[in-house]
């Protein structure tokens, strides 16, 4: 059955056909039979996906719509919106994952039959996975967590809101662990409208696997709406889960997209011994996030999943829970967190938070939901460690042994990326320690170069090593510039300032000898840059007289292979990110494991970032070969008998070339690599250009190295002069 209800925008058509939006506009003007708009606005019309697909095939613009793109267009063009579409797709994927034979029985036959059988089939999967619900009245209170979570405000114990028109009967749960997805509403007209999407999703699951299919669709949705969601990076989530340690019951009271609980749960679609008895509890003020998190976790692990939509501070869905671990990335700087309504709340054991101290409310909520000696790890803004308005609560947390560690992360660890955020490790004290100490650590020295993010391997080694040694002995000897433990009494002054950098001994000075080495290396590099400085070029044939071709034409002719970066892969290999390419650094990223085959680089490949508007192309060398290709990168693998890689990369970097192949949005510039041009030249002429481009690349790398060495020398001189290790004369 054709999906006549799914609509696609001009940008979606461009992605389907692999062209720019200007080409779609030309088609609309030049072809009278181009499909007419069926929705949208005059300036941003939408078209029926089935009609567009037929027109593209009829005009040889497209041989076949890629399955992933077709399903994604069904998601974004769903009549009830992409979030509802993702929820419905997740339901089908969970049914396919848990009861594949039942899905085959339900999906056989017409869409009407599927819609009629689906509710009962889903009930056989959803009830064991998420618990049971019954009709009831909505509890009082409960505006959504207001800070950075997207979605419509909802009541306290309501599960995910059903689609518009089906909201007459809210759901209240019969057990403390609340069921989240309003998947029971996938029936009748809603199921019939989503039938083409569900069938397409099933095809995608057959290709990728159910879990990977959902991760792909969710990842595309998050990438398409970056301002609506505050994400917790996977590396940071893994670090927080490791700090919390093994746990059988885990709570995230501000779950977002579920990254922290996903990190806390053993990976794998099949039951494993370490998953027996594992219970994951999630709550978020945005119903869509609560639903998507529940589905994501159910597809990720065999653990029991309980999730709820509602304002955690005003209407806690798990008031009787005593978890082994709490992981939380709360909204920051939230003024409307319930200060006036919650003045006498029993959770404020360590003091009533000021209106400006919402983070202290989240800290105490986490402690209230822990069993004795349970561990909580919260991501906190650095101001929470030193604001005067929170000093009394910080002091009581220290006195009673609840706050065990404050860890400063490098800038770029999580949004907002310009601020070095903190991790607070707390433990609900079973009894007060006799001589309590607190661990203070600063991983700021592991900030990565450019926009590549921190060196997560170094951060993990340093932070986990310091925490485990401290947790085992209750004390940690000084590690200059990195970590130390301090008696609580030394911190209980008027400010109770817990910022680690203010209490750690400075790192060991480089000393004059080290600075001399840096200066010598800088001198050698500067001499090298002088030798590599390009000389004035001879006049040459102008580009306008060259016969030109495009990357797209070369790919169709077999002169090169074009591949795009992915979101996951089977092997845990280093990942070449777009930040690495822009900064000229080694691969620094990682990919979550899945059954999807990553694109691995080979020597001679040319890698091009597609976002950011810069004219950059990098030739893969032996040091970079074997890395997986990250998102927002396109790989070009030239046939050495037809194309020289340095010739290809050099011409792709032309400013005018990039300008004509770029499309512009309000917040970003996207490069259509297929439209990039280069001249048709014989291989011997290509090699001459390639040698010159290679020399320019070597000069550019030498300049980068000189800049880094110069910064290191300046920083070392300032430090040496100020700490007395370097004399002024």
PDB file of C-alpha atoms in Angstrom, residues 354-515:
ATOM      1  CA  UNK A 354      17.248  28.898  47.731  1.00  0.00           C
ATOM      2  CA  UNK A 355      15.194  29.862  44.703  1.00  0.00           C
ATOM      3  CA  UNK A 356      18.442  30.247  42.736  1.00  0.00           C
ATOM      4  CA  UNK A 357      19.776  26.855  43.859  1.00  0.00           C
ATOM      5  CA  UNK A 358      17.685  24.410  41.854  1.00  0.00           C
ATOM      6  CA  UNK A 359      20.718  22.142  41.524  1.00  0.00           C
ATOM      7  CA  UNK A 360      20.741  21.668  45.326  1.00  0.00           C
ATOM      8  CA  UNK A 361      17.136  20.508  45.105  1.00  0.00           C
ATOM      9  CA  UNK A 362      18.176  17.870  42.545  1.00  0.00           C
ATOM     10  CA  UNK A 363      21.107  16.796  44.734  1.00  0.00           C
ATOM     11  CA  UNK A 364      18.836  16.243  47.725  1.00  0.00           C
ATOM     12  CA  UNK A 365      16.188  14.511  45.618  1.00  0.00           C
ATOM     13  CA  UNK A 366      18.873  12.073  44.428  1.00  0.00           C
ATOM     14  CA  UNK A 367      20.015  11.397  48.010  1.00  0.00           C
ATOM     15  CA  UNK A 368      16.413  10.869  49.133  1.00  0.00           C
ATOM     16  CA  UNK A 369      15.949   8.127  46.510  1.00  0.00           C
ATOM     17  CA  UNK A 370      19.084   6.193  47.492  1.00  0.00           C
ATOM     18  CA  UNK A 371      19.312   3.257  49.852  1.00  0.00           C
ATOM     19  CA  UNK A 372      21.876   3.580  52.654  1.00  0.00           C
ATOM     20  CA  UNK A 373      25.379   3.584  51.135  1.00  0.00           C
ATOM     21  CA  UNK A 374      23.895   3.985  47.627  1.00  0.00           C
ATOM     22  CA  UNK A 375      25.775   6.257  45.212  1.00  0.00           C
ATOM     23  CA  UNK A 376      24.546   9.212  43.176  1.00  0.00           C
ATOM     24  CA  UNK A 377      26.480  10.926  40.389  1.00  0.00           C
ATOM     25  CA  UNK A 378      25.179  14.278  39.141  1.00  0.00           C
ATOM     26  CA  UNK A 379      26.433  16.591  36.422  1.00  0.00           C
ATOM     27  CA  UNK A 380      26.551  20.088  37.923  1.00  0.00           C
ATOM     28  CA  UNK A 381      27.387  23.622  36.803  1.00  0.00           C
ATOM     29  CA  UNK A 382      30.671  24.817  38.327  1.00  0.00           C
ATOM     30  CA  UNK A 383      28.924  27.704  40.104  1.00  0.00           C
ATOM     31  CA  UNK A 384      27.116  25.207  42.365  1.00  0.00           C
ATOM     32  CA  UNK A 385      30.434  24.472  44.087  1.00  0.00           C
ATOM     33  CA  UNK A 386      31.008  28.063  45.201  1.00  0.00           C
ATOM     34  CA  UNK A 387      27.785  30.153  45.166  1.00  0.00           C
ATOM     35  CA  UNK A 388      27.260  31.746  48.571  1.00  0.00           C
ATOM     36  CA  UNK A 389      23.527  30.983  48.450  1.00  0.00           C
ATOM     37  CA  UNK A 390      24.282  27.255  48.606  1.00  0.00           C
ATOM     38  CA  UNK A 391      27.071  27.244  51.187  1.00  0.00           C
ATOM     39  CA  UNK A 392      24.923  26.016  54.103  1.00  0.00           C
ATOM     40  CA  UNK A 393      23.682  22.998  52.168  1.00  0.00           C
ATOM     41  CA  UNK A 394      27.210  22.245  50.946  1.00  0.00           C
ATOM     42  CA  UNK A 395      28.459  22.449  54.515  1.00  0.00           C
ATOM     43  CA  UNK A 396      25.845  20.000  55.782  1.00  0.00           C
ATOM     44  CA  UNK A 397      26.528  17.620  52.909  1.00  0.00           C
ATOM     45  CA  UNK A 398      30.179  17.632  53.950  1.00  0.00           C
ATOM     46  CA  UNK A 399      29.578  17.301  57.691  1.00  0.00           C
ATOM     47  CA  UNK A 400      27.310  14.298  57.325  1.00  0.00           C
ATOM     48  CA  UNK A 401      29.548  12.539  54.817  1.00  0.00           C
ATOM     49  CA  UNK A 402      27.054  12.670  51.930  1.00  0.00           C
ATOM     50  CA  UNK A 403      29.289  14.526  49.442  1.00  0.00           C
ATOM     51  CA  UNK A 404      32.212  12.277  48.586  1.00  0.00           C
ATOM     52  CA  UNK A 405      33.825  13.894  45.521  1.00  0.00           C
ATOM     53  CA  UNK A 406      33.755  16.975  43.304  1.00  0.00           C
ATOM     54  CA  UNK A 407      35.386  16.413  39.921  1.00  0.00           C
ATOM     55  CA  UNK A 408      36.013  19.237  37.439  1.00  0.00           C
ATOM     56  CA  UNK A 409      35.662  18.063  33.832  1.00  0.00           C
ATOM     57  CA  UNK A 410      37.478  19.588  30.857  1.00  0.00           C
ATOM     58  CA  UNK A 411      35.651  22.222  28.843  1.00  0.00           C
ATOM     59  CA  UNK A 412      33.758  20.583  26.002  1.00  0.00           C
ATOM     60  CA  UNK A 413      32.649  17.530  27.985  1.00  0.00           C
ATOM     61  CA  UNK A 414      28.923  18.351  27.710  1.00  0.00           C
ATOM     62  CA  UNK A 415      26.692  21.273  26.778  1.00  0.00           C
ATOM     63  CA  UNK A 416      27.249  24.130  27.383  1.00  0.00           C
ATOM     64  CA  UNK A 417      30.583  23.165  25.848  1.00  0.00           C
ATOM     65  CA  UNK A 418      32.392  26.386  26.757  1.00  0.00           C
ATOM     66  CA  UNK A 419      32.097  25.705  30.514  1.00  0.00           C
ATOM     67  CA  UNK A 420      34.114  23.092  32.473  1.00  0.00           C
ATOM     68  CA  UNK A 421      31.259  21.305  34.252  1.00  0.00           C
ATOM     69  CA  UNK A 422      31.567  19.335  37.498  1.00  0.00           C
ATOM     70  CA  UNK A 423      30.602  15.853  38.596  1.00  0.00           C
ATOM     71  CA  UNK A 424      29.385  15.431  42.153  1.00  0.00           C
ATOM     72  CA  UNK A 425      29.629  11.952  43.649  1.00  0.00           C
ATOM     73  CA  UNK A 426      27.342  11.518  46.650  1.00  0.00           C
ATOM     74  CA  UNK A 427      26.609   8.618  48.949  1.00  0.00           C
ATOM     75  CA  UNK A 428      23.684   8.297  51.313  1.00  0.00           C
ATOM     76  CA  UNK A 429      25.475   7.838  54.621  1.00  0.00           C
ATOM     77  CA  UNK A 430      24.509   4.776  56.604  1.00  0.00           C
ATOM     78  CA  UNK A 431      26.541   6.249  59.446  1.00  0.00           C
ATOM     79  CA  UNK A 432      28.694   9.349  59.663  1.00  0.00           C
ATOM     80  CA  UNK A 433      32.419   8.653  59.095  1.00  0.00           C
ATOM     81  CA  UNK A 434      34.708   9.359  62.045  1.00  0.00           C
ATOM     82  CA  UNK A 435      37.134  11.559  60.108  1.00  0.00           C
ATOM     83  CA  UNK A 436      35.449  12.333  56.798  1.00  0.00           C
ATOM     84  CA  UNK A 437      37.429  13.472  53.786  1.00  0.00           C
ATOM     85  CA  UNK A 438      36.265  14.556  50.346  1.00  0.00           C
ATOM     86  CA  UNK A 439      37.969  13.956  47.015  1.00  0.00           C
ATOM     87  CA  UNK A 440      38.680  16.977  44.814  1.00  0.00           C
ATOM     88  CA  UNK A 441      39.865  16.289  41.265  1.00  0.00           C
ATOM     89  CA  UNK A 442      40.451  18.445  38.194  1.00  0.00           C
ATOM     90  CA  UNK A 443      40.651  16.851  34.734  1.00  0.00           C
ATOM     91  CA  UNK A 444      40.867  20.204  32.943  1.00  0.00           C
ATOM     92  CA  UNK A 445      44.339  19.422  31.613  1.00  0.00           C
ATOM     93  CA  UNK A 446      42.811  16.824  29.274  1.00  0.00           C
ATOM     94  CA  UNK A 447      40.932  19.370  27.153  1.00  0.00           C
ATOM     95  CA  UNK A 448      41.200  18.343  23.498  1.00  0.00           C
ATOM     96  CA  UNK A 449      42.494  20.450  20.667  1.00  0.00           C
ATOM     97  CA  UNK A 450      40.091  22.546  18.632  1.00  0.00           C
ATOM     98  CA  UNK A 451      36.506  21.356  18.796  1.00  0.00           C
ATOM     99  CA  UNK A 452      37.347  17.674  19.128  1.00  0.00           C
ATOM    100  CA  UNK A 453      36.282  17.434  22.763  1.00  0.00           C
ATOM    101  CA  UNK A 454      38.276  16.111  25.720  1.00  0.00           C
ATOM    102  CA  UNK A 455      40.731  13.238  25.644  1.00  0.00           C
ATOM    103  CA  UNK A 456      38.176  10.875  27.171  1.00  0.00           C
ATOM    104  CA  UNK A 457      40.577   7.992  27.612  1.00  0.00           C
ATOM    105  CA  UNK A 458      42.890  10.166  29.720  1.00  0.00           C
ATOM    106  CA  UNK A 459      39.923  11.637  31.615  1.00  0.00           C
ATOM    107  CA  UNK A 460      38.572   8.168  32.457  1.00  0.00           C
ATOM    108  CA  UNK A 461      41.954   6.828  33.558  1.00  0.00           C
ATOM    109  CA  UNK A 462      42.674   9.821  35.787  1.00  0.00           C
ATOM    110  CA  UNK A 463      39.214  10.246  37.306  1.00  0.00           C
ATOM    111  CA  UNK A 464      38.367   6.592  37.870  1.00  0.00           C
ATOM    112  CA  UNK A 465      41.841   5.853  39.202  1.00  0.00           C
ATOM    113  CA  UNK A 466      41.632   8.671  41.742  1.00  0.00           C
ATOM    114  CA  UNK A 467      38.051   7.832  42.769  1.00  0.00           C
ATOM    115  CA  UNK A 468      38.630   4.109  43.228  1.00  0.00           C
ATOM    116  CA  UNK A 469      41.781   4.640  45.264  1.00  0.00           C
ATOM    117  CA  UNK A 470      39.985   7.197  47.440  1.00  0.00           C
ATOM    118  CA  UNK A 471      36.833   5.090  47.802  1.00  0.00           C
ATOM    119  CA  UNK A 472      38.866   2.077  48.886  1.00  0.00           C
ATOM    120  CA  UNK A 473      41.085   3.850  51.448  1.00  0.00           C
ATOM    121  CA  UNK A 474      39.040   6.936  52.373  1.00  0.00           C
ATOM    122  CA  UNK A 475      42.100   9.045  51.605  1.00  0.00           C
ATOM    123  CA  UNK A 476      44.148  10.018  48.551  1.00  0.00           C
ATOM    124  CA  UNK A 477      47.659  11.398  48.600  1.00  0.00           C
ATOM    125  CA  UNK A 478      48.303  14.493  46.536  1.00  0.00           C
ATOM    126  CA  UNK A 479      48.527  14.087  42.779  1.00  0.00           C
ATOM    127  CA  UNK A 480      49.763  17.556  41.753  1.00  0.00           C
ATOM    128  CA  UNK A 481      47.431  19.336  39.417  1.00  0.00           C
ATOM    129  CA  UNK A 482      45.039  16.369  39.322  1.00  0.00           C
ATOM    130  CA  UNK A 483      43.551  15.186  42.637  1.00  0.00           C
ATOM    131  CA  UNK A 484      43.793  15.096  46.416  1.00  0.00           C
ATOM    132  CA  UNK A 485      41.534  14.377  49.358  1.00  0.00           C
ATOM    133  CA  UNK A 486      40.973  16.972  52.063  1.00  0.00           C
ATOM    134  CA  UNK A 487      39.552  16.643  55.571  1.00  0.00           C
ATOM    135  CA  UNK A 488      36.076  18.111  55.648  1.00  0.00           C
ATOM    136  CA  UNK A 489      37.043  20.459  58.480  1.00  0.00           C
ATOM    137  CA  UNK A 490      39.444  22.303  56.143  1.00  0.00           C
ATOM    138  CA  UNK A 491      36.589  23.157  53.781  1.00  0.00           C
ATOM    139  CA  UNK A 492      34.100  24.372  56.374  1.00  0.00           C
ATOM    140  CA  UNK A 493      34.981  28.061  56.215  1.00  0.00           C
ATOM    141  CA  UNK A 494      32.690  30.999  55.474  1.00  0.00           C
ATOM    142  CA  UNK A 495      32.487  30.185  51.748  1.00  0.00           C
ATOM    143  CA  UNK A 496      32.572  26.352  51.711  1.00  0.00           C
ATOM    144  CA  UNK A 497      34.105  26.670  48.243  1.00  0.00           C
ATOM    145  CA  UNK A 498      34.448  23.230  46.667  1.00  0.00           C
ATOM    146  CA  UNK A 499      35.917  24.247  43.290  1.00  0.00           C
ATOM    147  CA  UNK A 500      38.755  21.682  42.855  1.00  0.00           C
ATOM    148  CA  UNK A 501      41.197  24.077  41.189  1.00  0.00           C
ATOM    149  CA  UNK A 502      41.260  26.259  44.332  1.00  0.00           C
ATOM    150  CA  UNK A 503      42.423  23.404  46.554  1.00  0.00           C
ATOM    151  CA  UNK A 504      44.764  21.351  44.378  1.00  0.00           C
ATOM    152  CA  UNK A 505      48.534  21.809  44.401  1.00  0.00           C
ATOM    153  CA  UNK A 506      49.817  23.153  41.080  1.00  0.00           C
ATOM    154  CA  UNK A 507      51.166  20.614  38.594  1.00  0.00           C
ATOM    155  CA  UNK A 508      54.860  20.055  38.582  1.00  0.00           C
ATOM    156  CA  UNK A 509      56.520  22.939  36.740  1.00  0.00           C
ATOM    157  CA  UNK A 510      58.118  22.205  33.400  1.00  0.00           C
ATOM    158  CA  UNK A 511      61.309  23.843  34.588  1.00  0.00           C
ATOM    159  CA  UNK A 512      63.949  25.629  32.517  1.00  0.00           C
ATOM    160  CA  UNK A 513      65.182  22.415  30.922  1.00  0.00           C
ATOM    161  CA  UNK A 514      61.772  21.477  29.553  1.00  0.00           C
ATOM    162  CA  UNK A 515      61.151  24.994  28.294  1.00  0.00           C
TER     163      UNK A 515
END
